[in-house]
Amino acid sequence: MRKRLIAGNWKMNGALAQITSLIDGIANGLLQINGVSAADVELLVLPPSIYIPFVHEKIKNTAIGLGAQNLYLGDVGAFTGEVSGSMLKEVGCQFVLVGHSERRTLFFEDSAMVGLKFKAAVLAGLMPILCVGETRLEREGGQTEAIIHEQLNAVLQIAGIAAFEKAVIAYEPVWAIGTGLTATPEEAEAVHAFIRQFIHQNNVDLARTIRILYGGSMKPDNAALLLAMPNIDGGLIGGASLDAGQFLKICEAASVVN
Ligand code: 13P
């Protein structure tokens, strides 16, 4: 059975005071609700990198995991402004996002760059969460599967299938991110099944174990139905992860449908 994973991508949000009350709210809320146990659901927050050591200190002795939103390819060197996987690992990260649509679009990261970052993450001992997803226009043009295939295949060619053994995949339809529009459970499930089939073609055992998260306006009121789908193993949450109460409700939904 795949353990559900609920990850909160805080994006570029949160002053220190806001982050303090958010993480305290999640940690305290976790102690108060019976519905979420570490055995059922894995929880994870992805703060802006500057706050990672601060959050790491705060989540000590809690069941909350830690990840980063981005990394660079190199380990050390003349890469002004960048942060490497080994640095993230050293300050307590276990996970790192790779290929988020905001990185692909706003920071011009192409599939080759995403593949190299994925490989660098695995080499650094981090678990990459590889984000894939189509735009509205691509969906309307019937290109969803072709786009997802291209995004996955680029990473496969660069990193190899073995690297996926230490990875998570997140399906994030670009049109659903931050828009309040959500893929229906059936729409999401169809793409998740396609992604699992892609892995199956390359490694049958891995297809059974790899976790595939859904992201894109997942909220407390739609999480349970999405998470009830057989190939949806968790959520990558943006807006709702900035509210401890909402984030915990999604974690509870993930626990209930286990
Ligand atoms: P929203 O939940 O705000 O749509 O963001 C999803 C996302 O991009 C998570 O990485």
mmCIF file of C-alpha atoms and ligand atoms in Angstrom:
data_model
loop_
_atom_site.group_PDB
_atom_site.id
_atom_site.type_symbol
_atom_site.label_atom_id
_atom_site.label_comp_id
_atom_site.label_asym_id
_atom_site.label_seq_id
_atom_site.Cartn_x
_atom_site.Cartn_y
_atom_site.Cartn_z
ATOM 1 C CA MET A 1 0.000 0.000 0.000
ATOM 2 C CA ARG A 2 1.261 3.439 -0.849
ATOM 3 C CA LYS A 3 1.415 5.787 2.120
ATOM 4 C CA ARG A 4 -0.366 9.033 1.334
ATOM 5 C CA LEU A 5 1.691 12.190 1.176
ATOM 6 C CA ILE A 6 0.319 15.694 1.699
ATOM 7 C CA ALA A 7 2.842 18.396 0.848
ATOM 8 C CA GLY A 8 2.376 22.114 1.438
ATOM 9 C CA ASN A 9 4.120 24.265 -1.154
ATOM 10 C CA TRP A 10 4.265 27.673 0.499
ATOM 11 C CA LYS A 11 5.730 29.243 -2.664
ATOM 12 C CA MET A 12 7.166 32.740 -2.018
ATOM 13 C CA ASN A 13 4.896 33.424 0.952
ATOM 14 C CA GLY A 14 5.413 34.046 4.607
ATOM 15 C CA ALA A 15 7.280 36.506 6.753
ATOM 16 C CA LEU A 16 8.866 34.989 9.840
ATOM 17 C CA ALA A 17 5.884 35.803 12.047
ATOM 18 C CA GLN A 18 3.425 34.197 9.614
ATOM 19 C CA ILE A 19 5.572 31.088 9.236
ATOM 20 C CA THR A 20 5.894 30.767 12.995
ATOM 21 C CA SER A 21 2.150 30.777 13.544
ATOM 22 C CA LEU A 22 1.544 28.513 10.536
ATOM 23 C CA ILE A 23 3.968 25.828 11.635
ATOM 24 C CA ASP A 24 2.857 26.079 15.262
ATOM 25 C CA GLY A 25 -0.737 25.785 14.086
ATOM 26 C CA ILE A 26 0.024 22.647 12.070
ATOM 27 C CA ALA A 27 2.095 21.045 14.844
ATOM 28 C CA ASN A 28 -0.444 21.815 17.589
ATOM 29 C CA GLY A 29 -3.378 20.837 15.405
ATOM 30 C CA LEU A 30 -1.738 17.509 14.647
ATOM 31 C CA LEU A 31 -1.568 16.729 18.343
ATOM 32 C CA GLN A 32 -5.235 17.568 18.820
ATOM 33 C CA ILE A 33 -6.837 15.612 16.019
ATOM 34 C CA ASN A 34 -7.058 11.877 16.226
ATOM 35 C CA GLY A 35 -7.702 11.480 12.535
ATOM 36 C CA VAL A 36 -4.140 11.875 11.284
ATOM 37 C CA SER A 37 -1.429 9.517 12.368
ATOM 38 C CA ALA A 38 2.070 9.406 11.014
ATOM 39 C CA ALA A 39 1.443 5.782 10.130
ATOM 40 C CA ASP A 40 -1.387 6.746 7.745
ATOM 41 C CA VAL A 41 -0.241 9.952 6.149
ATOM 42 C CA GLU A 42 3.083 11.637 5.580
ATOM 43 C CA LEU A 43 3.016 15.425 5.957
ATOM 44 C CA LEU A 44 5.504 17.780 4.477
ATOM 45 C CA VAL A 45 6.057 21.527 4.215
ATOM 46 C CA LEU A 46 8.088 23.302 1.534
ATOM 47 C CA PRO A 47 9.020 26.776 2.802
ATOM 48 C CA PRO A 48 10.930 29.460 0.902
ATOM 49 C CA SER A 49 14.597 28.360 1.113
ATOM 50 C CA ILE A 50 15.692 31.218 3.358
ATOM 51 C CA TYR A 51 13.350 29.947 6.084
ATOM 52 C CA ILE A 52 14.292 26.259 5.851
ATOM 53 C CA PRO A 53 16.690 26.179 8.838
ATOM 54 C CA PHE A 54 14.146 28.077 10.931
ATOM 55 C CA VAL A 55 11.359 25.655 10.035
ATOM 56 C CA HIS A 56 13.682 22.693 10.526
ATOM 57 C CA GLU A 57 14.303 23.783 14.091
ATOM 58 C CA LYS A 58 10.580 24.285 14.731
ATOM 59 C CA ILE A 59 9.477 20.884 13.419
ATOM 60 C CA LYS A 60 11.998 18.894 15.441
ATOM 61 C CA ASN A 61 10.066 16.284 17.407
ATOM 62 C CA THR A 62 6.983 16.545 15.178
ATOM 63 C CA ALA A 63 5.768 14.278 12.386
ATOM 64 C CA ILE A 64 6.159 17.087 9.848
ATOM 65 C CA GLY A 65 8.685 16.576 7.062
ATOM 66 C CA LEU A 66 10.653 19.240 5.224
ATOM 67 C CA GLY A 67 11.438 20.018 1.625
ATOM 68 C CA ALA A 68 12.629 22.783 -0.671
ATOM 69 C CA GLN A 69 10.951 24.320 -3.698
ATOM 70 C CA ASN A 70 13.986 24.341 -5.988
ATOM 71 C CA LEU A 71 17.644 23.389 -6.296
ATOM 72 C CA TYR A 72 20.500 23.944 -8.718
ATOM 73 C CA LEU A 73 22.438 21.302 -10.638
ATOM 74 C CA GLY A 74 25.929 21.838 -9.287
ATOM 75 C CA ASP A 75 27.152 20.899 -5.841
ATOM 76 C CA VAL A 76 29.336 23.922 -5.120
ATOM 77 C CA GLY A 77 30.806 26.621 -7.299
ATOM 78 C CA ALA A 78 30.318 29.872 -9.135
ATOM 79 C CA PHE A 79 26.523 29.853 -9.472
ATOM 80 C CA THR A 80 25.535 33.166 -7.956
ATOM 81 C CA GLY A 81 22.205 33.097 -6.194
ATOM 82 C CA GLU A 82 21.688 29.337 -6.391
ATOM 83 C CA VAL A 83 21.370 26.627 -3.739
ATOM 84 C CA SER A 84 22.528 23.023 -4.227
ATOM 85 C CA GLY A 85 20.945 19.740 -3.213
ATOM 86 C CA SER A 86 23.736 18.956 -0.753
ATOM 87 C CA MET A 87 23.161 22.318 0.942
ATOM 88 C CA LEU A 88 19.448 21.605 1.237
ATOM 89 C CA LYS A 89 20.189 18.171 2.605
ATOM 90 C CA GLU A 90 22.579 19.599 5.173
ATOM 91 C CA VAL A 91 19.931 21.955 6.579
ATOM 92 C CA GLY A 92 17.392 19.180 6.990
ATOM 93 C CA CYS A 93 15.483 18.796 3.717
ATOM 94 C CA GLN A 94 14.288 15.379 2.650
ATOM 95 C CA PHE A 95 12.363 16.426 -0.460
ATOM 96 C CA VAL A 96 12.660 18.997 -3.239
ATOM 97 C CA LEU A 97 10.228 20.113 -5.928
ATOM 98 C CA VAL A 98 11.463 19.819 -9.489
ATOM 99 C CA GLY A 99 9.716 21.104 -12.588
ATOM 100 C CA HIS A 100 6.952 23.082 -10.925
ATOM 101 C CA SER A 101 5.009 24.897 -13.642
ATOM 102 C CA GLU A 102 5.943 28.260 -12.138
ATOM 103 C CA ARG A 103 9.622 27.349 -12.566
ATOM 104 C CA ARG A 104 9.004 26.091 -16.104
ATOM 105 C CA THR A 105 7.091 29.209 -17.133
ATOM 106 C CA LEU A 106 8.425 32.140 -15.109
ATOM 107 C CA PHE A 107 12.025 30.933 -14.932
ATOM 108 C CA PHE A 108 12.230 29.281 -18.358
ATOM 109 C CA GLU A 109 13.182 25.823 -17.113
ATOM 110 C CA ASP A 110 12.848 23.396 -19.999
ATOM 111 C CA SER A 111 12.419 19.640 -19.712
ATOM 112 C CA ALA A 112 16.180 19.045 -20.039
ATOM 113 C CA MET A 113 16.874 21.364 -17.120
ATOM 114 C CA VAL A 114 14.156 19.642 -15.115
ATOM 115 C CA GLY A 115 15.762 16.262 -15.855
ATOM 116 C CA LEU A 116 19.182 17.484 -14.728
ATOM 117 C CA LYS A 117 17.716 18.931 -11.532
ATOM 118 C CA PHE A 118 15.886 15.661 -10.848
ATOM 119 C CA LYS A 119 19.140 13.756 -11.221
ATOM 120 C CA ALA A 120 21.021 16.244 -9.020
ATOM 121 C CA ALA A 121 18.366 15.891 -6.315
ATOM 122 C CA VAL A 122 18.642 12.102 -6.240
ATOM 123 C CA LEU A 123 22.467 12.290 -6.207
ATOM 124 C CA ALA A 124 22.267 14.644 -3.217
ATOM 125 C CA GLY A 125 20.087 12.147 -1.337
ATOM 126 C CA LEU A 126 16.906 14.189 -1.677
ATOM 127 C CA MET A 127 13.600 12.812 -2.899
ATOM 128 C CA PRO A 128 12.496 14.892 -5.895
ATOM 129 C CA ILE A 129 8.809 15.614 -6.363
ATOM 130 C CA LEU A 130 8.611 15.865 -10.147
ATOM 131 C CA CYS A 131 5.760 18.136 -11.258
ATOM 132 C CA VAL A 132 4.126 17.646 -14.636
ATOM 133 C CA GLY A 133 1.010 19.138 -16.148
ATOM 134 C CA GLU A 134 -0.643 20.634 -19.191
ATOM 135 C CA THR A 135 -1.997 24.125 -19.836
ATOM 136 C CA ARG A 136 -5.652 24.828 -20.574
ATOM 137 C CA LEU A 137 -4.896 25.239 -24.275
ATOM 138 C CA GLU A 138 -3.019 21.949 -24.383
ATOM 139 C CA ARG A 139 -5.919 20.166 -22.669
ATOM 140 C CA GLU A 140 -8.433 21.701 -25.039
ATOM 141 C CA GLY A 141 -6.243 20.670 -27.959
ATOM 142 C CA GLY A 142 -6.293 17.054 -26.794
ATOM 143 C CA GLN A 143 -2.565 17.144 -26.044
ATOM 144 C CA THR A 144 -2.616 16.341 -22.330
ATOM 145 C CA GLU A 145 -1.103 12.870 -22.608
ATOM 146 C CA ALA A 146 1.502 13.961 -25.157
ATOM 147 C CA ILE A 147 2.648 16.798 -22.893
ATOM 148 C CA ILE A 148 2.816 14.602 -19.806
ATOM 149 C CA HIS A 149 4.674 11.948 -21.767
ATOM 150 C CA GLU A 150 7.223 14.457 -23.028
ATOM 151 C CA GLN A 151 7.787 15.867 -19.534
ATOM 152 C CA LEU A 152 8.238 12.416 -17.984
ATOM 153 C CA ASN A 153 10.310 11.032 -20.817
ATOM 154 C CA ALA A 154 12.794 13.911 -20.738
ATOM 155 C CA VAL A 155 13.513 13.123 -17.100
ATOM 156 C CA LEU A 156 13.652 9.381 -17.752
ATOM 157 C CA GLN A 157 16.223 9.863 -20.540
ATOM 158 C CA ILE A 158 18.469 11.998 -18.365
ATOM 159 C CA ALA A 159 18.099 10.386 -14.948
ATOM 160 C CA GLY A 160 17.150 6.772 -15.782
ATOM 161 C CA ILE A 161 14.292 4.747 -14.337
ATOM 162 C CA ALA A 162 16.252 3.767 -11.199
ATOM 163 C CA ALA A 163 16.211 7.415 -10.098
ATOM 164 C CA PHE A 164 12.401 7.268 -10.010
ATOM 165 C CA GLU A 165 12.635 4.718 -7.191
ATOM 166 C CA LYS A 166 13.529 7.601 -4.901
ATOM 167 C CA ALA A 167 11.011 10.054 -6.318
ATOM 168 C CA VAL A 168 7.433 11.234 -6.161
ATOM 169 C CA ILE A 169 5.470 12.511 -9.162
ATOM 170 C CA ALA A 170 2.918 15.323 -8.908
ATOM 171 C CA TYR A 171 0.287 15.923 -11.577
ATOM 172 C CA GLU A 172 -0.485 19.620 -11.514
ATOM 173 C CA PRO A 173 -2.688 20.801 -14.377
ATOM 174 C CA VAL A 174 -1.428 24.335 -14.966
ATOM 175 C CA TRP A 175 -4.976 25.632 -15.449
ATOM 176 C CA ALA A 176 -5.926 24.457 -11.960
ATOM 177 C CA ILE A 177 -3.028 26.062 -10.086
ATOM 178 C CA GLY A 178 -4.138 29.006 -7.985
ATOM 179 C CA THR A 179 -7.289 29.441 -10.069
ATOM 180 C CA GLY A 180 -9.885 27.745 -7.887
ATOM 181 C CA LEU A 181 -10.563 25.411 -10.828
ATOM 182 C CA THR A 182 -9.885 21.796 -9.969
ATOM 183 C CA ALA A 183 -9.650 18.795 -12.225
ATOM 184 C CA THR A 184 -12.606 16.560 -11.498
ATOM 185 C CA PRO A 185 -11.624 13.365 -9.687
ATOM 186 C CA GLU A 186 -12.204 11.484 -12.948
ATOM 187 C CA GLU A 187 -10.100 13.894 -15.034
ATOM 188 C CA ALA A 188 -7.275 13.718 -12.521
ATOM 189 C CA GLU A 189 -7.521 9.944 -12.186
ATOM 190 C CA ALA A 190 -7.225 9.481 -15.947
ATOM 191 C CA VAL A 191 -3.931 11.368 -16.020
ATOM 192 C CA HIS A 192 -2.641 9.659 -12.882
ATOM 193 C CA ALA A 193 -3.378 6.283 -14.448
ATOM 194 C CA PHE A 194 -1.540 7.404 -17.592
ATOM 195 C CA ILE A 195 1.494 8.405 -15.482
ATOM 196 C CA ARG A 196 1.462 5.081 -13.646
ATOM 197 C CA GLN A 197 1.248 3.283 -16.979
ATOM 198 C CA PHE A 198 4.308 5.217 -18.171
ATOM 199 C CA ILE A 199 6.238 3.980 -15.129
ATOM 200 C CA HIS A 200 4.833 0.464 -15.624
ATOM 201 C CA GLN A 201 6.311 0.337 -19.110
ATOM 202 C CA ASN A 202 9.727 0.943 -17.599
ATOM 203 C CA ASN A 203 9.522 -0.868 -14.270
ATOM 204 C CA VAL A 204 6.526 -2.978 -13.291
ATOM 205 C CA ASP A 205 7.305 -3.104 -9.559
ATOM 206 C CA LEU A 206 7.953 0.596 -9.298
ATOM 207 C CA ALA A 207 4.594 1.345 -10.903
ATOM 208 C CA ARG A 208 2.950 -0.275 -7.878
ATOM 209 C CA THR A 209 4.890 1.722 -5.294
ATOM 210 C CA ILE A 210 5.578 5.174 -6.733
ATOM 211 C CA ARG A 211 3.391 7.901 -5.285
ATOM 212 C CA ILE A 212 1.563 10.260 -7.614
ATOM 213 C CA LEU A 213 0.172 13.424 -6.019
ATOM 214 C CA TYR A 214 -2.493 15.737 -7.387
ATOM 215 C CA GLY A 215 -1.988 19.510 -7.192
ATOM 216 C CA GLY A 216 -4.157 22.380 -8.371
ATOM 217 C CA SER A 217 -6.681 24.066 -6.070
ATOM 218 C CA MET A 218 -6.938 21.065 -3.755
ATOM 219 C CA LYS A 219 -8.996 22.269 -0.775
ATOM 220 C CA PRO A 220 -10.723 20.688 2.224
ATOM 221 C CA ASP A 221 -13.999 20.465 0.285
ATOM 222 C CA ASN A 222 -12.655 18.597 -2.738
ATOM 223 C CA ALA A 223 -9.747 16.635 -1.236
ATOM 224 C CA ALA A 224 -11.679 13.556 -0.120
ATOM 225 C CA LEU A 225 -13.125 12.807 -3.564
ATOM 226 C CA LEU A 226 -9.794 13.340 -5.315
ATOM 227 C CA LEU A 227 -7.950 11.212 -2.761
ATOM 228 C CA ALA A 228 -10.502 8.413 -3.097
ATOM 229 C CA MET A 229 -9.296 7.774 -6.645
ATOM 230 C CA PRO A 230 -7.146 4.639 -6.914
ATOM 231 C CA ASN A 231 -4.140 6.325 -8.507
ATOM 232 C CA ILE A 232 -4.129 9.536 -6.448
ATOM 233 C CA ASP A 233 -1.747 9.076 -3.536
ATOM 234 C CA GLY A 234 -1.760 12.512 -1.993
ATOM 235 C CA GLY A 235 -1.770 16.207 -2.672
ATOM 236 C CA LEU A 236 0.599 19.046 -3.449
ATOM 237 C CA ILE A 237 -1.168 21.985 -1.882
ATOM 238 C CA GLY A 238 -0.513 25.660 -2.596
ATOM 239 C CA GLY A 239 -2.985 28.231 -1.255
ATOM 240 C CA ALA A 240 -4.681 25.957 1.280
ATOM 241 C CA SER A 241 -1.312 25.021 2.801
ATOM 242 C CA LEU A 242 -0.916 28.587 4.078
ATOM 243 C CA ASP A 243 -3.802 28.029 6.489
ATOM 244 C CA ALA A 244 -3.055 25.474 9.211
ATOM 245 C CA GLY A 245 -6.720 24.554 9.614
ATOM 246 C CA GLN A 246 -7.278 23.928 5.904
ATOM 247 C CA PHE A 247 -4.024 22.038 5.527
ATOM 248 C CA LEU A 248 -4.892 19.768 8.442
ATOM 249 C CA LYS A 249 -8.376 19.127 7.064
ATOM 250 C CA ILE A 250 -6.792 17.892 3.820
ATOM 251 C CA CYS A 251 -4.440 15.687 5.855
ATOM 252 C CA GLU A 252 -7.447 14.292 7.705
ATOM 253 C CA ALA A 253 -9.194 13.581 4.417
ATOM 254 C CA ALA A 254 -6.083 11.701 3.263
ATOM 255 C CA SER A 255 -6.117 9.679 6.433
ATOM 256 C CA VAL A 256 -9.814 8.836 6.277
ATOM 257 C CA VAL A 257 -9.686 7.477 2.735
ATOM 258 C CA ASN A 258 -6.757 5.227 3.523
HETATM 259 P P1 13P B 1 -2.879 25.855 -5.445
HETATM 260 O O1 13P B 1 -3.229 24.788 -4.448
HETATM 261 O O2 13P B 1 -2.811 27.216 -4.848
HETATM 262 O O3 13P B 1 -3.689 25.770 -6.678
HETATM 263 O O4 13P B 1 -1.351 25.551 -5.894
HETATM 264 C C1 13P B 1 -1.017 24.292 -6.352
HETATM 265 C C2 13P B 1 0.452 24.237 -6.527
HETATM 266 O O5 13P B 1 0.998 24.856 -7.412
HETATM 267 C C3 13P B 1 1.219 23.426 -5.571
HETATM 268 O O6 13P B 1 2.525 23.253 -6.001
#
